Structures are given as structure tokens and as C-alpha cells.
Tab-separated table of C-alpha atoms in Angstrom:
chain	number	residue	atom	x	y	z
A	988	UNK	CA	-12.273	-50.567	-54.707
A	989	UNK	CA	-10.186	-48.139	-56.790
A	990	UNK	CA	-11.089	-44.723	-56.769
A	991	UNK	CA	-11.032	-43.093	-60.010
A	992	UNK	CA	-11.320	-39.659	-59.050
A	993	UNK	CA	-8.576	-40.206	-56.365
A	994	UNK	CA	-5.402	-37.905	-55.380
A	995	UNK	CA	-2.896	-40.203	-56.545
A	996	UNK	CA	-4.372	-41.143	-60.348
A	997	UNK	CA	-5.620	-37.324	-60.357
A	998	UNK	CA	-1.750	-36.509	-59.811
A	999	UNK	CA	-0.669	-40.020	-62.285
A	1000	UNK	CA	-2.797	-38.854	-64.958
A	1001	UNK	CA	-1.598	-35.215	-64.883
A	1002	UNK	CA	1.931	-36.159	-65.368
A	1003	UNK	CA	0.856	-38.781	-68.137
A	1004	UNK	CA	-0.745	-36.191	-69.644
A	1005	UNK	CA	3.045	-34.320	-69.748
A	1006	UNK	CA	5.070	-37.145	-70.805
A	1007	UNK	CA	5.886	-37.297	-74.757
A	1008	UNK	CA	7.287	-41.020	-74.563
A	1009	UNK	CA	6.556	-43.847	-72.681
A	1010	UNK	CA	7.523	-43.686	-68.419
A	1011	UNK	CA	7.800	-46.827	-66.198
A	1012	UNK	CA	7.307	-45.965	-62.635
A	1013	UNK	CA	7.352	-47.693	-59.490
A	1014	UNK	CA	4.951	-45.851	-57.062
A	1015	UNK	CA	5.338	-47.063	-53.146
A	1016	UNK	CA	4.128	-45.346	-50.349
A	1017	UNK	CA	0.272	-44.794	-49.727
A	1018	UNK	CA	-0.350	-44.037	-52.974
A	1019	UNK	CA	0.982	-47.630	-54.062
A	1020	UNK	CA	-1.527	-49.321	-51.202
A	1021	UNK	CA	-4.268	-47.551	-52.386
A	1022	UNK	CA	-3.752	-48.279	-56.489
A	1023	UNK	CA	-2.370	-51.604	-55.750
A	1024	UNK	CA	-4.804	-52.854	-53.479
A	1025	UNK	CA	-8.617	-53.625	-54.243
A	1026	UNK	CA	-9.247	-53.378	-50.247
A	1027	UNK	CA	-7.481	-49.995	-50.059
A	1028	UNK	CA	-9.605	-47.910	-47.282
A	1029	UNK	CA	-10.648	-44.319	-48.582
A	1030	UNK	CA	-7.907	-42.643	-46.709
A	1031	UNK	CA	-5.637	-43.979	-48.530
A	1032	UNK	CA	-6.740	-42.499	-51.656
A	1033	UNK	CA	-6.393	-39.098	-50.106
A	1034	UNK	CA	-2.802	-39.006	-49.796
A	1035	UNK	CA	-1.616	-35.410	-51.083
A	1036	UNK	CA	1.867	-36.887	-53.109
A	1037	UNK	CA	2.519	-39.877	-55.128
A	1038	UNK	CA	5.920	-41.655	-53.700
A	1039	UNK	CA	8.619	-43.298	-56.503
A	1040	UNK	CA	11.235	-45.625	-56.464
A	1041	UNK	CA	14.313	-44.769	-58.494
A	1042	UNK	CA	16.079	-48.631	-59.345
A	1043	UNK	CA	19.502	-48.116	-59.322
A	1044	UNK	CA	19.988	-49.312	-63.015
A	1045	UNK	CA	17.727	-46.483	-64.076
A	1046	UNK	CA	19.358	-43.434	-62.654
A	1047	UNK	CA	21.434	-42.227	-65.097
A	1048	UNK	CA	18.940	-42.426	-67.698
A	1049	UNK	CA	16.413	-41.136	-65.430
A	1050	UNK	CA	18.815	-37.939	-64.486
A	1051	UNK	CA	19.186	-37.176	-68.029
A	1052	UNK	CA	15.478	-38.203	-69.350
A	1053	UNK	CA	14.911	-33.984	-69.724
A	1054	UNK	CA	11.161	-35.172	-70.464
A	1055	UNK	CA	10.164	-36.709	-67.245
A	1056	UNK	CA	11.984	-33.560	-65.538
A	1057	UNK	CA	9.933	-31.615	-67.940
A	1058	UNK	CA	6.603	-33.503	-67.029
A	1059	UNK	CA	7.211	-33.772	-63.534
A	1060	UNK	CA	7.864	-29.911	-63.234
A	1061	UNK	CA	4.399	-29.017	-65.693
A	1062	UNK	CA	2.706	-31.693	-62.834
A	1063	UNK	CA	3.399	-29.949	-60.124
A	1064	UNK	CA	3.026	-26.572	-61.542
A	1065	UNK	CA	-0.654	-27.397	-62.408
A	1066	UNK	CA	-1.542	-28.783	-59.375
A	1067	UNK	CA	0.210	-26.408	-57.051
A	1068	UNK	CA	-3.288	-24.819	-56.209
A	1069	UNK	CA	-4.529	-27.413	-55.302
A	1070	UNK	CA	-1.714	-29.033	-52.224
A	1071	UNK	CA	-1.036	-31.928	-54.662
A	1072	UNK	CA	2.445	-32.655	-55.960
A	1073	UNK	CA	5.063	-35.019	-56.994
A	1074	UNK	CA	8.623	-34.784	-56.024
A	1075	UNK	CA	9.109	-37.623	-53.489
A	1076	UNK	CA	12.058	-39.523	-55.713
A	1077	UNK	CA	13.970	-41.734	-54.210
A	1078	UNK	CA	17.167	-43.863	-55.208
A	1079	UNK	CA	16.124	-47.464	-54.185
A	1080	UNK	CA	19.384	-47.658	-51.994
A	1081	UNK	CA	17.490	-44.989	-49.624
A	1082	UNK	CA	14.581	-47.506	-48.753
A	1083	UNK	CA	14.357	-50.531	-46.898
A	1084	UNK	CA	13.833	-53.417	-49.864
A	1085	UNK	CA	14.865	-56.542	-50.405
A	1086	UNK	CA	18.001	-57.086	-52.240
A	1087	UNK	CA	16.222	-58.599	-55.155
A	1088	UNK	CA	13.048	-56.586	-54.637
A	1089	UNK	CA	12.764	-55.299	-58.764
A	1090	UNK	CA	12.077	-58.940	-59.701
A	1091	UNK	CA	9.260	-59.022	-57.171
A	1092	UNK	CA	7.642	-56.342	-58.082
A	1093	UNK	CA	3.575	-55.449	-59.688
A	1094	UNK	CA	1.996	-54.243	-62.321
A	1095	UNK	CA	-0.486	-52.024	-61.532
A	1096	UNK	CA	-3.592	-51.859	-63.830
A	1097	UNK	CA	-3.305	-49.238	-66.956
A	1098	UNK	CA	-5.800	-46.918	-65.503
A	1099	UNK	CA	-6.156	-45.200	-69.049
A	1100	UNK	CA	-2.607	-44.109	-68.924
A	1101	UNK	CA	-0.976	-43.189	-72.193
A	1102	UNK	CA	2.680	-43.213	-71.721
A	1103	UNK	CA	2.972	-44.410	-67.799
A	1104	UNK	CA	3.524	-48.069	-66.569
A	1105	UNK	CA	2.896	-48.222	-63.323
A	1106	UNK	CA	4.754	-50.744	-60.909
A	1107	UNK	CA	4.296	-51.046	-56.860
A	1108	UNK	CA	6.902	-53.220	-54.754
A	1109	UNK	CA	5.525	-56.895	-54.050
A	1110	UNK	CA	3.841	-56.958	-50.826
A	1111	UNK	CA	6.517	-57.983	-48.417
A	1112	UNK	CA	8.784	-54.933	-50.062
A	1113	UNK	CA	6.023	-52.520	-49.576
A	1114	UNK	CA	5.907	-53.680	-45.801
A	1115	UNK	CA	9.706	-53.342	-45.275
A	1116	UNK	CA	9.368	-49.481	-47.015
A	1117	UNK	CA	7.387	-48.825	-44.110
A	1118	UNK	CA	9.390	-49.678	-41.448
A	1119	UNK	CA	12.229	-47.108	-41.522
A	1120	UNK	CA	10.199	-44.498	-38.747
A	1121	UNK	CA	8.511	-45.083	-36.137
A	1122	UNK	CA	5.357	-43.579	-36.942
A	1123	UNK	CA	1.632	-44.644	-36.258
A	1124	UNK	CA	0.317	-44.001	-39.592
A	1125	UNK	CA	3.416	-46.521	-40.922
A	1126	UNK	CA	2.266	-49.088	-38.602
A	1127	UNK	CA	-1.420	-49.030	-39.281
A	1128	UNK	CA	-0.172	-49.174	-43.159
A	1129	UNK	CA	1.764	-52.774	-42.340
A	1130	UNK	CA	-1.385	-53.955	-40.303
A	1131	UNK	CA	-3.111	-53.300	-43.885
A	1132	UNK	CA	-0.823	-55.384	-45.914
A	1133	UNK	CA	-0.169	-57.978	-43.247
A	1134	UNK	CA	-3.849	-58.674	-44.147
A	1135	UNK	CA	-3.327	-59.366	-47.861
A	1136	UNK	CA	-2.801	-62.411	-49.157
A	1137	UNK	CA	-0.562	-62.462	-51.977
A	1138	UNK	CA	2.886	-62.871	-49.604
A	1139	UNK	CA	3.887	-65.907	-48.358
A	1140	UNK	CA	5.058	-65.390	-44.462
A	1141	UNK	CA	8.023	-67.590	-44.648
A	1142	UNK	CA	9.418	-64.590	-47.357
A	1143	UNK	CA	8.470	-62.249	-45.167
A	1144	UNK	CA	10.426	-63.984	-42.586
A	1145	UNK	CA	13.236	-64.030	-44.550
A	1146	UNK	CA	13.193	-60.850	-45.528
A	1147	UNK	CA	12.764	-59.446	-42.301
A	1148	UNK	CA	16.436	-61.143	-41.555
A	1149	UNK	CA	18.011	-60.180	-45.238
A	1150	UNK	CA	16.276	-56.788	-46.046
A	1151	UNK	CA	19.269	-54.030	-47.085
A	1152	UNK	CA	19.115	-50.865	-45.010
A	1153	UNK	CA	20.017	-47.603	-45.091
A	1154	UNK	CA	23.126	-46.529	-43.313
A	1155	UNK	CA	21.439	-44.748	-40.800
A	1156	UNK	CA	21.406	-45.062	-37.421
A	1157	UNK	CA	17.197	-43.965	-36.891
A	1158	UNK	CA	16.081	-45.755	-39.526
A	1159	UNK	CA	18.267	-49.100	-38.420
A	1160	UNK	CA	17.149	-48.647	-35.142
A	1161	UNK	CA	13.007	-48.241	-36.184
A	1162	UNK	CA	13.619	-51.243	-38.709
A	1163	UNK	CA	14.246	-53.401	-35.158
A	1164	UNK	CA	11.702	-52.000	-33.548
A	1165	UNK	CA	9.080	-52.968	-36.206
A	1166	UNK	CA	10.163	-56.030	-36.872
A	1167	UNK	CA	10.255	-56.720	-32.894
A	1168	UNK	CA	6.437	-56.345	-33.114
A	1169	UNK	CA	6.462	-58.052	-36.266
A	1170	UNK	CA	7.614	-61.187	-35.812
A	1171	UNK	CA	5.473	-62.913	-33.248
A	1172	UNK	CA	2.521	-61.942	-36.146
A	1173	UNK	CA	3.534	-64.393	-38.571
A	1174	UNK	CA	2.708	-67.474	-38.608
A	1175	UNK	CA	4.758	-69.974	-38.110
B	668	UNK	CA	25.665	-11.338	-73.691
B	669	UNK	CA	23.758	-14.082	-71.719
B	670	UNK	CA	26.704	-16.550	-70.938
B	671	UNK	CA	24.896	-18.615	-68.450
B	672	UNK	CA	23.573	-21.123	-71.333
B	673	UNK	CA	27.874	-21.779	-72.539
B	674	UNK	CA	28.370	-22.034	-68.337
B	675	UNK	CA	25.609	-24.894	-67.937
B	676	UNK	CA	27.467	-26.558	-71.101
B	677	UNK	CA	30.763	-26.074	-69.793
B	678	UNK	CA	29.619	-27.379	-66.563
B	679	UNK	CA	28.510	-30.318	-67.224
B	680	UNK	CA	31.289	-30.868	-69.217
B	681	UNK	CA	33.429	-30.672	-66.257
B	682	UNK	CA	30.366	-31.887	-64.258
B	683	UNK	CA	31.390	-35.423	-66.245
B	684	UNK	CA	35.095	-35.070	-65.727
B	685	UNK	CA	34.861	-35.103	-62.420
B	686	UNK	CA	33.056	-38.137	-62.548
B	687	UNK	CA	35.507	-40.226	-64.805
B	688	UNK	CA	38.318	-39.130	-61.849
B	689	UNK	CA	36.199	-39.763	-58.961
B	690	UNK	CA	38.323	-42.664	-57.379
B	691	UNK	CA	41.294	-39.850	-57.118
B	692	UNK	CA	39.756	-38.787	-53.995
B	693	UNK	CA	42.313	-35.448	-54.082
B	694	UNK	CA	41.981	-34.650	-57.637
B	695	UNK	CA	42.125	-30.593	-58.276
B	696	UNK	CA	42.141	-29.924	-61.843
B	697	UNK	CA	43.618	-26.326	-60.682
B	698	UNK	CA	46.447	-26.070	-58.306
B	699	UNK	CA	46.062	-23.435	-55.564
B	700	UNK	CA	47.588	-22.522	-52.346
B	701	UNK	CA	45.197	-24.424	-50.186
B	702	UNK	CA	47.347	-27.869	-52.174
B	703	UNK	CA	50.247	-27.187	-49.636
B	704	UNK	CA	47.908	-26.861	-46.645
B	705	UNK	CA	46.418	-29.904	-46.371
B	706	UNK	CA	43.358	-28.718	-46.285
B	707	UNK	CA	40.495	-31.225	-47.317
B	708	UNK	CA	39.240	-31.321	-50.540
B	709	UNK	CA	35.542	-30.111	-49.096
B	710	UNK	CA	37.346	-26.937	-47.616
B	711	UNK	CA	39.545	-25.816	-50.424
B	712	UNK	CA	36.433	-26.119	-52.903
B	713	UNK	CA	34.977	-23.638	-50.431
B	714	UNK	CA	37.937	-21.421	-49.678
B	715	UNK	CA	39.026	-21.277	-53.317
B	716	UNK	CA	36.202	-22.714	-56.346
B	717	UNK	CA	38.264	-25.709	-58.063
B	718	UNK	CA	36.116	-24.516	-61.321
B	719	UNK	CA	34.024	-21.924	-59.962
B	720	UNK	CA	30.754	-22.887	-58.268
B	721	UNK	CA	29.882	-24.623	-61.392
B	722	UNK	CA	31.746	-27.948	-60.410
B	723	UNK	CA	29.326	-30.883	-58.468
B	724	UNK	CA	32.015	-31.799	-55.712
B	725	UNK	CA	32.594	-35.702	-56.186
B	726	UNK	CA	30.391	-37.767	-54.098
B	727	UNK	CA	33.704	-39.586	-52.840
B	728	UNK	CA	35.085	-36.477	-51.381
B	729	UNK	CA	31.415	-34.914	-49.546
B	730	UNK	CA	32.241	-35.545	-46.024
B	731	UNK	CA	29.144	-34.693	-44.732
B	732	UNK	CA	25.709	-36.402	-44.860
B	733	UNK	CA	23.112	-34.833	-46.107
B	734	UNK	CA	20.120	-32.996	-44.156
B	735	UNK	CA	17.479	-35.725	-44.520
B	736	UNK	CA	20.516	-37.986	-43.088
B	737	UNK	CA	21.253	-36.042	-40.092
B	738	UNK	CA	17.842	-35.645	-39.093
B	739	UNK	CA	17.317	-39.852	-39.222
B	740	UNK	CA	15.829	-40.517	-42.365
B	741	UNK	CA	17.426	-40.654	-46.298
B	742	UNK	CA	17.756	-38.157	-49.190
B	743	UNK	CA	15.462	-37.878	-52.402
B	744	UNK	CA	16.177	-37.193	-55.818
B	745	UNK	CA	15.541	-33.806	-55.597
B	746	UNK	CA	13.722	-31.578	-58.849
B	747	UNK	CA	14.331	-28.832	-57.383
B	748	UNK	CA	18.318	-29.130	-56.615
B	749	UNK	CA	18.401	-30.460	-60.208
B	750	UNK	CA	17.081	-27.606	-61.386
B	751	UNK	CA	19.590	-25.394	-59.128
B	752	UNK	CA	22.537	-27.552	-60.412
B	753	UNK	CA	21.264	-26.590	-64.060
B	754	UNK	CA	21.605	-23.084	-63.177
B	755	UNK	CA	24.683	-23.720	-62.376
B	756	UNK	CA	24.875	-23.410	-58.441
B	757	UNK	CA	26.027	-27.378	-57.768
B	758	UNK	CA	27.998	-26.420	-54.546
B	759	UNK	CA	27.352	-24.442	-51.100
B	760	UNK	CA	29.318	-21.628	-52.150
B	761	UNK	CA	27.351	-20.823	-55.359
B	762	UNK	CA	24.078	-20.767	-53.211
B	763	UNK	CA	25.376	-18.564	-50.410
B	764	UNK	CA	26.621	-16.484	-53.052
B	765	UNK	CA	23.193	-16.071	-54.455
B	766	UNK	CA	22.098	-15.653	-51.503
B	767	UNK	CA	24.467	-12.869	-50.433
B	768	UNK	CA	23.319	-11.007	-53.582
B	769	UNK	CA	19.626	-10.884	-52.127
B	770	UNK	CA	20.811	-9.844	-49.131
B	771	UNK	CA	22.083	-13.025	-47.054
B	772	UNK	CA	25.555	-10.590	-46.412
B	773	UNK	CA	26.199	-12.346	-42.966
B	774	UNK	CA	27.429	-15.562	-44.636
B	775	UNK	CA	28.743	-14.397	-47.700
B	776	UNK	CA	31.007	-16.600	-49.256
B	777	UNK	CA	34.762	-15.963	-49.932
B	778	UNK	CA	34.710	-17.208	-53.520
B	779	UNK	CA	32.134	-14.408	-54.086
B	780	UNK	CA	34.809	-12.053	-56.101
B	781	UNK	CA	36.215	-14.869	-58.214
B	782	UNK	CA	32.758	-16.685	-58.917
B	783	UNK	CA	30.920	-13.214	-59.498
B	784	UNK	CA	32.614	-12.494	-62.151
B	785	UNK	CA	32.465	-15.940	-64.019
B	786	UNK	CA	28.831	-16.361	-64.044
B	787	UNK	CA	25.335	-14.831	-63.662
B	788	UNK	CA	23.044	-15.281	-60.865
B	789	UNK	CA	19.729	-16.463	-62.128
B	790	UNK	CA	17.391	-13.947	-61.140
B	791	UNK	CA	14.515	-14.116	-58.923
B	792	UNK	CA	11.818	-14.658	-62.011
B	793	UNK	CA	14.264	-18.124	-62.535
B	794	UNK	CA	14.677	-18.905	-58.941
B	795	UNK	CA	12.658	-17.255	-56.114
B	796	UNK	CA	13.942	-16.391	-52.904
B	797	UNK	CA	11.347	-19.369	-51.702
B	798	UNK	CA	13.115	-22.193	-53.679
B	799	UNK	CA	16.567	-20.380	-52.983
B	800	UNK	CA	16.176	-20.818	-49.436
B	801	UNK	CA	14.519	-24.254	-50.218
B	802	UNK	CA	17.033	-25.583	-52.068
B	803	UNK	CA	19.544	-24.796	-49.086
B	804	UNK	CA	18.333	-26.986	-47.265
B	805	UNK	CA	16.229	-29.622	-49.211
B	806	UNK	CA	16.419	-33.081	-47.776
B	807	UNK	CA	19.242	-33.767	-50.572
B	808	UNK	CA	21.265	-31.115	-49.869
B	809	UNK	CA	24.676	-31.155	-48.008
B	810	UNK	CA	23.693	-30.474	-44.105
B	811	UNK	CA	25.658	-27.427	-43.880
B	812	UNK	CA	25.350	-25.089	-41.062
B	813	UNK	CA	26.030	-21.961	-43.258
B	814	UNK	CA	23.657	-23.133	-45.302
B	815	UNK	CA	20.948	-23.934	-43.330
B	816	UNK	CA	21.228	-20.316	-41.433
B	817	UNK	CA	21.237	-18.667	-44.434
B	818	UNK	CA	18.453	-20.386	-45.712
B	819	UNK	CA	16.680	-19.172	-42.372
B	820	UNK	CA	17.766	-15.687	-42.964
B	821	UNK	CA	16.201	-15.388	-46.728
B	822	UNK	CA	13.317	-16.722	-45.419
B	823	UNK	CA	12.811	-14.303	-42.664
B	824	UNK	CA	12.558	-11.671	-45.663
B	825	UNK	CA	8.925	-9.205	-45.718
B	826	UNK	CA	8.870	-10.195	-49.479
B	827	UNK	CA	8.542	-13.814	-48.709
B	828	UNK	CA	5.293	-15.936	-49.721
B	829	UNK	CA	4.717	-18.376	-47.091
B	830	UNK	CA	1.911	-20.540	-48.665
B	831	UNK	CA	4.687	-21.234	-51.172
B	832	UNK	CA	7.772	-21.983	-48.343
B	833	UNK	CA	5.044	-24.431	-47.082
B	834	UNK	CA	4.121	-26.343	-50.210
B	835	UNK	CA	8.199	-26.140	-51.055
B	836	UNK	CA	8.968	-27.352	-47.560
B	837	UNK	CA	6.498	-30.281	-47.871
B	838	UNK	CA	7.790	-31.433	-51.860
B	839	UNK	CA	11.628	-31.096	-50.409
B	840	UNK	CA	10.904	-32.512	-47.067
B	841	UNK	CA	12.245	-29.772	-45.295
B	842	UNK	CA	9.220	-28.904	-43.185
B	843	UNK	CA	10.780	-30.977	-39.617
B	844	UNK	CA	14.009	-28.079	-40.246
B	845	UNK	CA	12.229	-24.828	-40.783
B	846	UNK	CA	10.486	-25.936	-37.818
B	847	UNK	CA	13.391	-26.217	-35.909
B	848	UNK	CA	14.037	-22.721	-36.591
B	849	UNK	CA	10.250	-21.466	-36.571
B	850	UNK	CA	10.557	-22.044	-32.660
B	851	UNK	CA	13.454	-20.193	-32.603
B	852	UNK	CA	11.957	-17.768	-34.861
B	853	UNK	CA	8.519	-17.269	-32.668
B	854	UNK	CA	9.366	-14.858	-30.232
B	855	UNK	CA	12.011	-12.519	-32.239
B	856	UNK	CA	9.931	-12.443	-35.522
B	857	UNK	CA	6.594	-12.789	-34.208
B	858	UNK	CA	5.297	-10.337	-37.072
B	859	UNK	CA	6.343	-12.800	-39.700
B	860	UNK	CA	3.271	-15.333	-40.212
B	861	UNK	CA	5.650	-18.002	-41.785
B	862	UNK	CA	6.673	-19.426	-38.161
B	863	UNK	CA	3.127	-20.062	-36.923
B	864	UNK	CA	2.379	-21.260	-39.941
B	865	UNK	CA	4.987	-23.924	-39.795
B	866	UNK	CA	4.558	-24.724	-36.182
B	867	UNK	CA	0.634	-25.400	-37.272
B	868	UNK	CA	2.117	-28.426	-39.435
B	869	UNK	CA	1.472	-31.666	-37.830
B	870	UNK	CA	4.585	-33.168	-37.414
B	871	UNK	CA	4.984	-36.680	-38.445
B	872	UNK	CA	8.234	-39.512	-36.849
B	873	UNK	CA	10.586	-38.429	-34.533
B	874	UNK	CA	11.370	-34.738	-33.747
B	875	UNK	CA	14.910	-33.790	-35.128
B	876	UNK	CA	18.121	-35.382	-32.941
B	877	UNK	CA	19.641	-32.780	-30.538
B	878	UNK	CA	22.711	-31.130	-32.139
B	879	UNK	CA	22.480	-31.976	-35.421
B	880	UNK	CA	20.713	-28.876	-36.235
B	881	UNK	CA	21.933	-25.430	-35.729
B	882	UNK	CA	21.434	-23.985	-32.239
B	883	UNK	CA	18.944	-21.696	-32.155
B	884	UNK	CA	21.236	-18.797	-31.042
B	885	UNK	CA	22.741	-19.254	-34.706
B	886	UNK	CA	19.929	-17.634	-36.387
B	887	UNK	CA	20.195	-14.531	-34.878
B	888	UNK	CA	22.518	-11.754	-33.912
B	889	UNK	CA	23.504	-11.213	-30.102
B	890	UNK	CA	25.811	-8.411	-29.276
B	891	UNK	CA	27.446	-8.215	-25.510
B	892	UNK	CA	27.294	-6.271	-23.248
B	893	UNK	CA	27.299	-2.016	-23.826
B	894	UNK	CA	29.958	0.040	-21.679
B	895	UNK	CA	26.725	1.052	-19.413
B	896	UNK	CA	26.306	-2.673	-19.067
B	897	UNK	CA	23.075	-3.161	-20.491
B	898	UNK	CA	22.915	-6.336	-22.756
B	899	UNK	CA	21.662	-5.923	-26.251
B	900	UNK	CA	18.540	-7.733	-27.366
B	901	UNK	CA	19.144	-10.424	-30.026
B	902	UNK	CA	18.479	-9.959	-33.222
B	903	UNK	CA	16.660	-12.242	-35.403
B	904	UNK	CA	18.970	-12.052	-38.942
B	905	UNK	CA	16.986	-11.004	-41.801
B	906	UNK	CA	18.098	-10.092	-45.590
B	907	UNK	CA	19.068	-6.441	-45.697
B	908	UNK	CA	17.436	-5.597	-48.957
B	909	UNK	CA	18.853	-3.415	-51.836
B	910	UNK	CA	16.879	-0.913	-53.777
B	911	UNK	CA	17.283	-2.804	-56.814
B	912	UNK	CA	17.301	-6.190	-55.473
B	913	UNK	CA	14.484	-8.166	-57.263
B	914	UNK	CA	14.800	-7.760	-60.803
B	915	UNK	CA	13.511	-9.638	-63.666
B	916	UNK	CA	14.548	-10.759	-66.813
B	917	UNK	CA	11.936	-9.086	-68.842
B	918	UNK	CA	12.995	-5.621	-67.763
């Protein structure tokens, strides 16, 4: 069940409350598994930082959208006491996704925002997002969405053979190694 | 006169120009000396400002990755070197330059005469030493060795507020660096609570790949040997600090 006192909307609703015009933004990350998922454990919801996803199409007007810089600066200035902030942007080109992953992806539910629209990457993008280290806390977060049941495995197959990559070495070499462990999990 | 608000116009003017003649990989809107040298286009914008430290270098011509690349991983859209770039420091040079100004002398840049003179340095009420330092070496930012050392020397400052390096370090995903150089840091600045601080910070992935980071030796000063043929300590580097150093706006 969806906290409503959680980090992540307590950080969502601060910059909502900063925006003057309407904001769509595509959260990923443990903040997106714990607002896009009714099942989300409780740790989830106390992730100090709400992750974004740039799209490509949107950077230029995102760079020059002096608002959202605005908002996103008041945000963090007004939560600075207390350890939460938001400044994890990234270009979509810098995550593991699949090449057609903006078509895929979710609304999240309004939560009593004003201007924001939230998104999260479908399911099996989510999963490939969190295969680029090789980190414990990433893996426990696939073994959560490997449980959900709004993918269908044969995608996820595919995109474990398609996904687009970073060009870096690490993050290359952890996307093998996940999907390595991966594999013999789905079904066939 | 406060010119800095025509610079950040003019900039991005030029900022856009740039842009348009990206696929001209050697494009210098100003001929210098360097032209003849062969230099690359990274080093001459270093040696000698193509438009001061105002100009973004095209993303065709940055030959090196960036710091969140080197150390495995990819770069964000950074607020805070937005911000910087607004201010007009878009380059290396125009941060070591700032940086020299508070003190950073050991890797003061040669474009310091020409840039000085062009434009103000925001002052430390517009950018702390904290995100100075921070935006050095930001997970966005160029992974330059001069500008990673220098980032460690600012921060080695007695006027520094470490709660804030830590939340910056976090929101610019810098924390696995300064770590890097907090072990370094630990036994020549043990009086400086920043470097426990950061060591304390559970450290998530894989630790940073040998040699893409300074060497540890780089943050600090080691003479040779004396005529009596004693060795000299090292030194950790830290901002020599002028008598008038932090200023504000408002005075």
C-alpha cells in the first residue's frame, strides 16, 4: 500500500508545490517501485531522493524550462534539513532501457498533485534500470518486480537480448552478469 | 558596473554558436598561436580561452569522459553545473580560476590574466566554496585531474562546512571520489572532520577502478630530500587564504 506520508511524495509534492505550469516526470529508481507498486515493502518508501528520466526528445525544452530549474532548486533548498533532495537527472541514453521504452511506460496515480504527471518505466524497463551495478540492494529490487505481474516474460526475454546500453565498460559488464542470473528465472 | 548579467547573455549567445558549428570538430572562432601547433582543440581552449571561459567546449571535441564515466557508471543532468554554466564558468579553466582566487594557487590556470579581466567571479554568497569544489568534480563534470585535485584542495579549507560537502556529494554523486581522497586525506589532515566523515558513508557498487583517479600522492605536496638528507614530510595542499578572501555581495 502507498504511503502517503512517504519520502518520495513528501519530496513530489514539495516540488509540485514550486512548479507554476504543468511538469511530466518519469520517476525510476526506488522511488518509482514504491509509488508504482501497490506491494511496495516500507523500505522502499524511505528512499532519501526521487530518481528521473530525462527522454531524449525533452531535453532541450527541459534545459531551458527556467521553472522546473527554479522548482527543483526551491525543493531542495527546503528540504535540505531534512537529508531529502532531488537532483538525480538523467538523460535516458545513460540508463539501461529498451529502445522503445517511452511507449511502455505508466501512469502513476495523481496523488493530489497540481502541476506534476507522474510516469514510471513499464516493468521490464524498470528491471533493466537496475542492472547497470552490481549491487545487492539492485538485485533484491529485480527479485521485487520479477514478482509482479503486469510483464509478460517472453518481453523480458527479449529485452534482455535488445536492451541499449551505456558505453561503458562496468555497466556492460554488470548488465551480463545480471542477466546471467536472470535468465534461467523466466519461464520458459 | 555589474557586467556578469551582459556575460551570461553573451554567452549563451556564443554558447548556441558553437552548437550550430559543432560538426567542424576544429572550429576556433579566434585564431591564436596554438592554430599552428597542432595542438587539440581541448588543449588550446585551456592554454588560450577561444571566448574566455564563457564558451561550453563542443561535446564533439571533449576528449575525455566524464567522472561518473571513469569511475563505471554514467553522468546526470547536473543542477548544480547548470547553475555554474549560468555563472558563466562552462569550462575547467573558469573553475580553477575561481578556484585560484580562493586560494587553489597550486593549479592556477594560465588563462587567469586574460579571463580575469573579462568577467567577475561570482562570489562566495552565489557559489560557496562547498558547491565550487562540488561542481569540480560532480558526476557530470569532465574527469580532469587538475580539477579533481583542486577540488580536494578547496575542500581541505578550515572554513569548510562538511554536513553541506556531504549532502552536495550525495545530490552530485561524488561521494565514491572524495572518498578516494578522504583515505588519502586521513593521516595528513586528521584535524579536518570532513574525511572521517566521508569514510563513515556506506559505500554502495564497486569501489572506484585503479588509475582512473588521481594517485593519492597528487593531493599533497612532497619535497626531496634537504642537503642534510633528511626527507621532508608531505604536505597535504590546502587553500592559502587571503585576508579579504570571502566577501559578499551585500557589503
Amino acid at each position: 500500500m502507498i504511503q502517503e506520508s512517504s519520502n518520495p511524495l513528501r519530496i513530489l509534492r514539495t516540488f509540485d508545490r514550486h512548479l507554476h505550469g504543468p511538469c511530466e516526470l518519469i520517476v525510476y529508481g526506488r522511488s518509482a517501485l514504491a509509488l508504482g507498486f501497490d506491494s511496495a515493502p516500507d523500505s522502499f518508501f524511505a528512499t532519501m531522493d526521487v530518481d528521473a528520466i530525462l527522454p531524449a526528445r525533452d531535453l532541450a525544452l527541459i534545459e531551458s524550462n527556467d521553472d522546473f530549474w527554479r522548482a527543483q532548486a526551491e525543493t531542495n533548498a527546503e528540504l535540505d534539513a531534512s537529508g531529502l533532495y532531488f537532483t538525480h537527472l538523467f538523460e535516458d541514453r545513460q540508463v539501461i532501457l529498451r529502445q522503445d521504452w517511452l511507449e511502455h511506460r505508466v501512469a502513476l496515480p495523481s496523488f493530489g498533485l497540481v502541476h506534476l504527471r507522474l510516469f514510471r518505466p513499464a516493468t521490464i524497463d524498470l528491471m533493466l534500470t537496475k542492472m547497470m551495478r552490481i549491487d545487492p540492494q539492485d538485485r533484491a529490487d529485480i527479485e521485487f518486480l520479477l514478482a509482479q505481474k503486469d510483464y509478460d516474460p517472453a518481453e523480458l526475454r527479449i529485452a534482455l537480448n535488445t536492451a541499449r546500453l551505456p558505453p561503458v565498460p562496468e555497466i556492460a559488464e554488470a548488465f551480463a552478469h545480471h542477466r546471467e542470473w536472470l535468465l534461467p528465472h523466466l519461464k520458459a | 558596473m555589474d557586467i556578469r548579467p551582459v556575460a551570461q547573455s553573451a554567452g549563451r549567445v556564443v554558447d548556441q554558436c558553437l552548437d550550430l558549428l559543432r560538426p567542424l570538430c576544429f572550429f576556433r572562432p579566434f585564431p591564436n598561436r596554438a592554430a599552428s601547433k597542432s595542438l587539440s582543440l581541448r588543449e588550446t581552449h585551456l592554454t588560450r580561452p577561444l571566448a574566455s571561459d564563457f564558451v561550453r567546449p563542443a561535446s564533439s571535441v571533449r576528449s575525455m569522459p566524464t567522472i561518473a564515466e571513469a569511475l563505471g557508471s554514467t553522468p546526470h543532468v547536473s543542477p548544480l553545473l547548470r547553475r555554474v554554466r549560468q555563472l558563466g564558468l562552462a569550462t575547467p579553466a573558469g573553475l580553477l580560476r575561481v578556484a585560484a582566487e580562493r586560494g587553489c594557487t597550486h593549479y592556477t590556470p594560465t588563462t587567469t590574466a586574460s579571463s580575469a579581466a573579462l568577467f567577475a567571479s561570482p562570489t562566495h554568497d552565489v557559489l560557496s566554496d562547498e558547491e565550487l569544489a562540488i561542481a569540480m568534480i560532480s558526476g557530470g563534470q569532465a574527469c580532469d585531474p587538475a580539477l579533481i585535485r583542486c577540488a580536494v584542495q578547496l575542500l581541505s579549507g578550515d572554513t569548510i562546512n562538511a554536513t553541506r560537502v556531504i549532502t552536495l556529494a550525495h545530490q552530485e554523486r561524488c561521494v565514491p571520489l572524495l572518498q578516494h581522497a578522504a583515505r588519502a586525506a586521513l593521516p595528513l589532515d586528521s584535524d579536518n572532520p570532513l574525511w572521517s566523515r566521508l569514510l563513515a558513508i556506506e559505500a554502495r557498487g564497486a569501489p572506484p577502478p585503479v588509475g582512473r583517479l588521481p594517485h593519492p600522492s597528487r593531493f599533497m605536496s612532497i619535497a626531496g630530500r634537504t642537503r642534510s638528507g633528511a626527507a621532508h614530510s608531505p604536505r597535504w595542499l590546502k587553500p592559502r587564504r587571503r585576508t579579504s578572501a570571502i566577501t559578499s555581495s551585500s557589503s
